[in-house]
CSV table of C-alpha atoms and ligand atoms in Angstrom, one decimal:
chain,number,residue,atom,x,y,z
A,267,MET,CA,4.3,-43.5,-12.8
A,268,SER,CA,6.9,-45.6,-11.2
A,269,VAL,CA,6.0,-49.2,-10.3
A,270,LEU,CA,8.0,-48.9,-7.1
A,271,ARG,CA,8.9,-45.7,-5.2
A,272,VAL,CA,10.9,-45.9,-2.0
A,273,GLU,CA,11.2,-42.6,-0.1
A,274,HIS,CA,13.6,-42.0,2.8
A,275,LEU,CA,13.3,-45.6,4.0
A,276,VAL,CA,14.7,-46.2,7.6
A,277,VAL,CA,14.9,-49.6,9.2
A,278,ASP,CA,16.0,-50.1,12.8
A,279,PHE,CA,16.8,-53.1,14.9
A,280,VAL,CA,15.2,-52.3,18.2
A,281,THR,CA,17.2,-53.9,21.0
A,282,ARG,CA,17.2,-53.6,24.8
A,283,ARG,CA,20.3,-51.5,24.5
A,284,GLY,CA,18.6,-49.1,22.0
A,285,ALA,CA,18.0,-48.9,18.3
A,286,LEU,CA,20.6,-49.9,15.7
A,287,ARG,CA,20.0,-48.3,12.3
A,288,ALA,CA,20.3,-50.9,9.5
A,289,ILE,CA,18.8,-48.9,6.6
A,290,ASP,CA,19.3,-45.2,6.7
A,291,ASP,CA,17.4,-42.8,4.4
A,292,VAL,CA,17.2,-45.0,1.3
A,293,SER,CA,15.3,-43.6,-1.7
A,294,PHE,CA,14.9,-44.9,-5.3
A,295,GLU,CA,12.3,-45.7,-8.0
A,296,ILE,CA,11.9,-48.5,-10.5
A,297,GLY,CA,9.8,-48.0,-13.7
A,298,ALA,CA,7.8,-50.6,-15.7
A,299,GLY,CA,10.1,-53.0,-17.6
A,300,GLU,CA,13.1,-51.7,-15.8
A,301,VAL,CA,15.7,-53.7,-13.8
A,302,LEU,CA,17.3,-51.9,-10.8
A,303,GLY,CA,20.3,-53.7,-9.3
A,304,ILE,CA,21.1,-53.2,-5.6
A,305,VAL,CA,24.7,-54.1,-5.0
A,306,GLY,CA,27.1,-54.2,-2.1
A,307,GLU,CA,29.0,-56.5,0.2
A,308,SER,CA,27.4,-58.7,2.8
A,309,GLY,CA,25.9,-56.5,5.6
A,310,ALA,CA,25.4,-53.5,3.3
A,311,GLY,CA,21.7,-53.6,3.9
A,312,LYS,CA,20.6,-54.6,0.3
A,313,SER,CA,18.6,-57.8,1.3
A,314,LEU,CA,17.1,-55.9,4.3
A,315,THR,CA,15.9,-53.2,1.9
A,316,GLY,CA,14.2,-56.0,-0.2
A,317,ALA,CA,12.7,-57.6,2.9
A,318,ALA,CA,11.3,-54.2,4.1
A,319,ILE,CA,9.7,-53.6,0.7
A,320,ILE,CA,8.0,-57.0,0.6
A,321,GLY,CA,6.9,-56.8,4.2
A,322,LEU,CA,9.1,-59.7,5.4
A,323,LEU,CA,11.4,-58.0,7.9
A,324,GLU,CA,12.2,-60.3,10.7
A,325,PRO,CA,11.8,-58.9,14.3
A,326,PRO,CA,13.5,-57.0,15.9
A,327,GLY,CA,13.9,-55.2,12.5
A,328,ARG,CA,11.2,-52.8,11.6
A,329,ILE,CA,10.5,-49.8,9.4
A,330,THR,CA,10.8,-46.7,11.5
A,331,GLY,CA,10.8,-44.0,8.8
A,332,GLY,CA,10.0,-43.3,5.2
A,333,ARG,CA,7.4,-44.6,2.8
A,334,VAL,CA,7.1,-47.3,0.1
A,335,TYR,CA,4.7,-47.0,-2.8
A,336,LEU,CA,3.6,-49.7,-5.3
A,337,GLU,CA,2.0,-48.1,-8.3
A,338,GLY,CA,1.3,-45.0,-6.3
A,339,GLU,CA,-0.3,-46.9,-3.4
A,340,ARG,CA,1.4,-46.8,0.0
A,341,ILE,CA,2.4,-50.4,1.2
A,342,ASP,CA,4.8,-49.9,4.0
A,343,ASP,CA,2.0,-49.5,6.5
A,344,LEU,CA,0.0,-52.6,5.5
A,345,THR,CA,-0.9,-55.1,8.2
A,346,GLY,CA,-0.8,-59.0,8.0
A,347,ALA,CA,-4.0,-59.7,6.1
A,348,ALA,CA,-3.6,-56.8,3.7
A,349,TRP,CA,-0.1,-58.0,2.8
A,350,CYS,CA,-1.7,-61.2,1.4
A,351,SER,CA,-3.3,-59.3,-1.4
A,352,VAL,CA,0.0,-57.6,-2.3
A,353,ARG,CA,2.7,-60.2,-1.7
A,354,GLY,CA,2.5,-63.0,-4.3
A,355,ARG,CA,-0.2,-61.1,-6.2
A,356,ARG,CA,1.3,-57.7,-7.0
A,357,ILE,CA,4.8,-58.4,-5.9
A,358,GLY,CA,6.6,-61.7,-6.7
A,359,ALA,CA,9.7,-62.8,-4.8
A,360,VAL,CA,12.6,-65.0,-5.9
A,361,PHE,CA,15.2,-66.0,-3.3
A,362,GLN,CA,18.7,-67.6,-3.6
A,363,ASP,CA,17.5,-71.1,-2.6
A,364,PRO,CA,14.6,-72.4,-4.8
A,365,LEU,CA,13.7,-75.0,-2.1
A,366,THR,CA,12.6,-72.2,0.2
A,367,SER,CA,9.8,-71.3,-2.3
A,368,LEU,CA,8.9,-74.9,-3.5
A,369,ASN,CA,7.1,-77.5,-1.4
A,370,PRO,CA,9.1,-80.8,-1.9
A,371,LEU,CA,6.0,-82.9,-1.3
A,372,PHE,CA,3.9,-81.7,-4.3
A,373,PRO,CA,4.4,-81.7,-8.1
A,374,VAL,CA,5.5,-78.3,-9.4
A,375,GLY,CA,2.3,-78.2,-11.6
A,376,ASP,CA,0.1,-78.5,-8.6
A,377,GLN,CA,2.0,-75.7,-6.9
A,378,LEU,CA,1.7,-73.4,-9.9
A,379,VAL,CA,-2.1,-74.2,-10.4
A,380,GLU,CA,-2.8,-73.5,-6.7
A,381,THR,CA,-0.9,-70.2,-6.8
A,382,ILE,CA,-2.6,-69.0,-9.9
A,383,ARG,CA,-6.1,-69.9,-8.5
A,384,CYS,CA,-5.3,-68.4,-5.2
A,385,HIS,CA,-4.7,-65.0,-6.8
A,386,LEU,CA,-6.7,-65.0,-10.1
A,387,PRO,CA,-10.4,-65.9,-10.7
A,388,VAL,CA,-9.8,-68.7,-13.2
A,389,SER,CA,-10.9,-72.4,-13.6
A,390,VAL,CA,-8.6,-75.3,-12.9
A,391,ASP,CA,-8.3,-76.0,-16.6
A,392,GLU,CA,-7.4,-72.4,-17.3
A,393,ALA,CA,-4.9,-72.3,-14.4
A,394,ARG,CA,-3.3,-75.5,-15.8
A,395,ARG,CA,-3.0,-74.0,-19.2
A,396,ARG,CA,-1.4,-70.9,-17.8
A,397,ALA,CA,0.9,-72.9,-15.6
A,398,ILE,CA,2.2,-74.8,-18.7
A,399,GLY,CA,2.6,-71.5,-20.5
A,400,LEU,CA,4.6,-70.1,-17.6
A,401,LEU,CA,7.0,-73.1,-17.6
A,402,GLU,CA,7.4,-72.7,-21.3
A,403,GLU,CA,8.0,-69.0,-21.0
A,404,THR,CA,10.7,-69.6,-18.4
A,405,GLY,CA,12.5,-72.1,-20.6
A,406,ILE,CA,11.5,-75.5,-19.1
A,407,PRO,CA,11.5,-78.1,-22.0
A,408,ALA,CA,8.5,-80.5,-22.3
A,409,ALA,CA,6.6,-78.2,-19.9
A,410,ALA,CA,3.4,-80.2,-20.0
A,411,GLU,CA,5.1,-83.4,-18.9
A,412,ARG,CA,7.2,-81.6,-16.3
A,413,MET,CA,4.0,-80.4,-14.5
A,414,ALA,CA,3.8,-83.8,-12.8
A,415,HIS,CA,7.5,-83.7,-11.6
A,416,TYR,CA,8.5,-83.0,-8.0
A,417,PRO,CA,11.1,-80.2,-7.2
A,418,HIS,CA,13.9,-82.8,-6.6
A,419,GLN,CA,13.5,-84.0,-10.1
A,420,PHE,CA,14.8,-80.7,-11.5
A,421,SER,CA,18.4,-79.5,-11.7
A,422,GLY,CA,19.3,-76.3,-9.7
A,423,GLY,CA,19.0,-74.0,-12.7
A,424,MET,CA,15.7,-75.6,-13.8
A,425,ARG,CA,14.3,-75.4,-10.2
A,426,GLN,CA,15.1,-71.7,-10.1
A,427,ARG,CA,13.2,-71.3,-13.4
A,428,VAL,CA,10.2,-73.0,-11.8
A,429,VAL,CA,10.5,-70.6,-8.9
A,430,ILE,CA,10.5,-67.6,-11.3
A,431,ALA,CA,7.4,-69.1,-13.0
A,432,LEU,CA,5.8,-69.3,-9.6
A,433,ALA,CA,6.7,-65.7,-8.8
A,434,LEU,CA,5.1,-64.6,-12.1
A,435,ALA,CA,2.0,-66.8,-11.7
A,436,ALA,CA,-0.2,-64.0,-10.4
A,437,GLU,CA,1.1,-61.5,-13.0
A,438,PRO,CA,2.8,-59.2,-10.4
A,439,ARG,CA,3.9,-55.7,-11.2
A,440,LEU,CA,7.2,-56.0,-9.3
A,441,ILE,CA,9.6,-58.9,-8.8
A,442,VAL,CA,12.1,-58.7,-5.9
A,443,ALA,CA,14.9,-61.2,-6.7
A,444,ASP,CA,17.5,-61.6,-3.9
A,445,GLU,CA,20.7,-63.3,-5.1
A,446,PRO,CA,18.5,-65.4,-7.5
A,447,THR,CA,21.5,-67.1,-9.3
A,448,THR,CA,24.2,-67.2,-6.6
A,449,ALA,CA,23.7,-70.9,-6.0
A,450,LEU,CA,23.9,-71.8,-9.7
A,451,ASP,CA,26.8,-72.6,-12.1
A,452,VAL,CA,28.2,-69.5,-13.8
A,453,SER,CA,26.9,-70.7,-17.2
A,454,VAL,CA,23.4,-71.2,-15.9
A,455,GLN,CA,23.4,-67.9,-14.0
A,456,ALA,CA,23.5,-65.8,-17.2
A,457,GLN,CA,20.7,-67.9,-18.9
A,458,VAL,CA,18.4,-67.5,-15.8
A,459,ILE,CA,19.1,-63.8,-15.4
A,460,ARG,CA,18.5,-63.2,-19.1
A,461,MET,CA,15.3,-65.1,-19.0
A,462,LEU,CA,14.0,-63.2,-15.9
A,463,LYS,CA,14.8,-59.9,-17.6
A,464,ARG,CA,13.1,-60.9,-20.9
A,465,VAL,CA,10.0,-62.2,-19.2
A,466,CYS,CA,9.6,-59.1,-17.0
A,467,ARG,CA,10.3,-56.7,-19.9
A,468,ASP,CA,7.7,-58.5,-22.1
A,469,ARG,CA,5.1,-58.2,-19.2
A,470,GLY,CA,6.1,-54.6,-18.3
A,471,ALA,CA,7.0,-55.7,-14.7
A,472,ALA,CA,9.7,-54.0,-12.7
A,473,ILE,CA,12.6,-56.0,-11.2
A,474,MET,CA,14.6,-55.2,-8.1
A,475,LEU,CA,17.7,-57.4,-8.3
A,476,VAL,CA,19.7,-57.8,-5.1
A,477,THR,CA,23.2,-59.2,-5.6
A,478,HIS,CA,26.8,-58.9,-4.3
A,479,ASP,CA,28.1,-59.5,-7.8
A,480,MET,CA,29.0,-56.5,-9.9
A,481,GLY,CA,29.4,-58.8,-12.9
A,482,VAL,CA,25.7,-59.8,-12.7
A,483,ILE,CA,24.7,-56.1,-12.4
A,484,ALA,CA,26.8,-55.1,-15.4
A,485,GLN,CA,25.1,-57.9,-17.6
A,486,THR,CA,21.6,-57.4,-16.4
A,487,CYS,CA,20.5,-54.1,-15.0
A,488,ASP,CA,19.4,-50.8,-16.5
A,489,ARG,CA,20.3,-48.8,-13.3
A,490,VAL,CA,22.2,-49.7,-10.2
A,491,ALA,CA,22.2,-48.5,-6.6
A,492,VAL,CA,25.4,-49.2,-4.6
A,493,MET,CA,24.8,-49.7,-0.9
A,494,TYR,CA,27.3,-49.3,2.0
A,495,ALA,CA,26.5,-49.5,5.7
A,496,GLY,CA,22.8,-49.1,5.1
A,497,ARG,CA,22.9,-46.2,2.7
A,498,ILE,CA,23.0,-45.7,-1.0
A,499,VAL,CA,26.4,-44.3,-1.9
A,500,GLU,CA,26.0,-44.2,-5.7
A,501,ILE,CA,23.1,-44.6,-8.0
A,502,GLY,CA,22.7,-44.2,-11.8
A,503,PRO,CA,22.5,-45.9,-15.2
A,504,VAL,CA,24.5,-49.1,-15.1
A,505,ALA,CA,26.8,-48.1,-18.0
A,506,ALA,CA,27.8,-44.9,-16.2
A,507,VAL,CA,28.3,-46.5,-12.8
A,508,VAL,CA,30.2,-49.5,-14.2
A,509,HIS,CA,32.5,-47.6,-16.6
A,510,ASP,CA,33.0,-44.4,-14.8
A,511,PRO,CA,32.3,-44.9,-11.1
A,512,VAL,CA,32.5,-41.9,-8.8
A,513,HIS,CA,32.5,-43.3,-5.3
A,514,PRO,CA,35.7,-45.0,-4.1
A,515,TYR,CA,33.6,-47.9,-2.8
A,516,THR,CA,32.0,-48.5,-6.2
A,517,ARG,CA,35.5,-48.4,-7.8
A,518,GLY,CA,36.6,-51.1,-5.3
A,519,LEU,CA,33.6,-53.3,-6.2
A,520,MET,CA,34.4,-52.9,-9.9
A,521,SER,CA,37.7,-54.5,-9.3
A,522,SER,CA,35.9,-57.7,-8.5
A,523,ILE,CA,34.8,-58.0,-12.2
A,524,PRO,CA,37.3,-60.0,-14.3
A,525,LEU,CA,38.9,-57.8,-16.9
A,526,MET,CA,38.6,-58.8,-20.5
A,527,ASP,CA,41.2,-56.4,-21.7
A,528,GLU,CA,44.8,-57.1,-20.4
A,529,ASP,CA,45.8,-53.5,-20.8
A,530,GLN,CA,42.8,-52.2,-18.7
A,531,ARG,CA,44.0,-50.6,-15.5
A,532,ARG,CA,43.0,-52.5,-12.4
A,533,LEU,CA,41.1,-50.4,-9.9
A,534,GLU,CA,41.9,-50.4,-6.3
A,535,GLN,CA,40.9,-53.4,-4.1
A,536,ILE,CA,39.0,-52.6,-0.9
A,537,GLU,CA,40.9,-53.4,2.3
A,538,GLY,CA,38.9,-54.1,5.5
A,539,SER,CA,35.3,-55.1,6.0
A,540,MET,CA,31.8,-53.7,6.4
A,541,PRO,CA,31.3,-52.1,9.8
A,542,ARG,CA,29.0,-53.7,12.4
A,543,LEU,CA,25.7,-51.9,13.0
A,544,ASP,CA,26.8,-50.9,16.5
A,545,ALA,CA,30.1,-49.5,15.2
A,546,ILE,CA,29.2,-47.4,12.1
A,547,PRO,CA,32.0,-44.8,11.8
A,548,SER,CA,31.3,-41.1,12.0
A,549,GLY,CA,31.2,-38.9,9.0
A,550,CYS,CA,31.4,-41.0,5.8
A,551,SER,CA,31.0,-44.5,7.1
A,552,PHE,CA,33.5,-45.8,4.4
A,553,HIS,CA,36.3,-43.5,5.6
A,554,PRO,CA,38.3,-46.2,7.6
A,555,ARG,CA,38.6,-48.2,4.3
A,556,CYS,CA,39.0,-45.4,1.9
A,557,THR,CA,42.4,-44.5,0.5
A,558,LYS,CA,41.1,-41.1,-0.7
A,559,ALA,CA,39.8,-40.0,2.7
A,560,ILE,CA,40.4,-36.4,3.8
A,561,GLU,CA,39.9,-34.8,7.2
A,562,ARG,CA,36.3,-33.8,6.5
A,563,CYS,CA,35.3,-37.4,5.7
A,564,ARG,CA,35.8,-38.4,9.4
A,565,ARG,CA,33.6,-35.6,10.6
A,566,ASP,CA,30.8,-34.8,8.1
A,567,ARG,CA,28.5,-37.3,6.4
A,568,PRO,CA,28.2,-36.7,2.6
A,569,GLU,CA,24.7,-36.8,1.1
A,570,LEU,CA,23.9,-38.1,-2.4
A,571,VAL,CA,24.7,-35.3,-4.9
A,572,LYS,CA,23.8,-35.5,-8.6
A,573,SER,CA,26.7,-35.2,-11.0
A,574,GLY,CA,25.7,-35.8,-14.7
A,575,VAL,CA,23.5,-38.9,-14.9
A,576,THR,CA,24.6,-40.4,-11.6
A,577,ALA,CA,24.4,-39.3,-7.9
A,578,SER,CA,27.1,-40.2,-5.4
A,579,ALA,CA,27.7,-39.5,-1.7
A,580,CYS,CA,31.4,-38.6,-1.5
A,581,TRP,CA,33.0,-35.3,-0.6
A,582,LEU,CA,35.6,-35.6,-3.4
A,583,GLY,CA,32.9,-36.4,-6.0
A,584,ALA,CA,30.8,-33.5,-4.8
A,585,VAL,CA,33.5,-31.0,-5.5
A,586,GLY,CA,32.6,-29.7,-9.0
A,587,GLY,CA,31.8,-33.3,-10.0
A,588,ALA,CA,35.5,-34.2,-9.9
A,589,ARG,CA,36.4,-37.9,-9.8
A,590,PRO,CA,38.3,-38.9,-6.6
B,852,SF4,FE1,36.3,-41.7,0.7
B,852,SF4,FE2,35.8,-39.3,1.9
B,852,SF4,FE3,34.5,-40.0,-0.4
B,852,SF4,FE4,33.9,-41.2,1.9
B,852,SF4,S1,33.6,-39.0,1.4
B,852,SF4,S2,34.3,-42.2,0.0
B,852,SF4,S3,35.9,-41.3,2.9
B,852,SF4,S4,36.7,-39.7,-0.1
């Protein structure tokens, strides 16, 4: 059974002038020990998808369609109190800025012990032992001594490791990580992502990794879903999507990864920008930016169609599986 199953998720921003569709019919699954990357430019809907799954959509955004299941149990219809037994306990969250998750006024050890005791029936001594274990597991040197340190006494990379330890404290089944390394140095990014992946795999937890960075996806994920204007436009195993992308938008994103091989052909850059919610183009919403667009693209919206191990939403890719 999948740890997370999202079926036809729809999120609208309900305004006085009507509803603006921000997430439009998004479906995917993540298995135990698996890392699914959600990638796209700013405004594609990837962070909103994460927020909807963990019940942290800000008004006027709200789920207006579809279902979300955690280990087979429906969670999209939970109310405030019921969310408390799921978020933090069965779903851990890691955000870009570690300081949004850590209280600057308390030592990190106290925060870990409190989180563990809030969710698990263990003594203070046992919680403290587990907290030190979590800091060690996430690569904090001299973990026992660091328990007494305050968040400002850690570097950015070490602070994000503490946040990951905090997210893992209640032994969740799913971690939703939204741009967890964007604020870190490139060298630290890879270490933190590798650690997150290793720890979750060891524990059999699933990871949903939201990022704008195709390089991070290529290094980290088992599968990837590419989002554009609130929809998934391509999804599949990371090796297939990175090395042989079908959708012109994915091909454009790939051009943002630095090439190691000088002879490798550069893929086309994407001109233009993500459409606003109140100006989503007709047909394929990518058509104003797509160099491969044909007449039909302006008129009809392509659905995700499976071709080999991946699925993509492009009229050209759908024709006999041909690459655009
Ligand atoms: Fe481009 Fe048309 Fe494919 Fe959309 S459906 S990505 S506009 S070729």
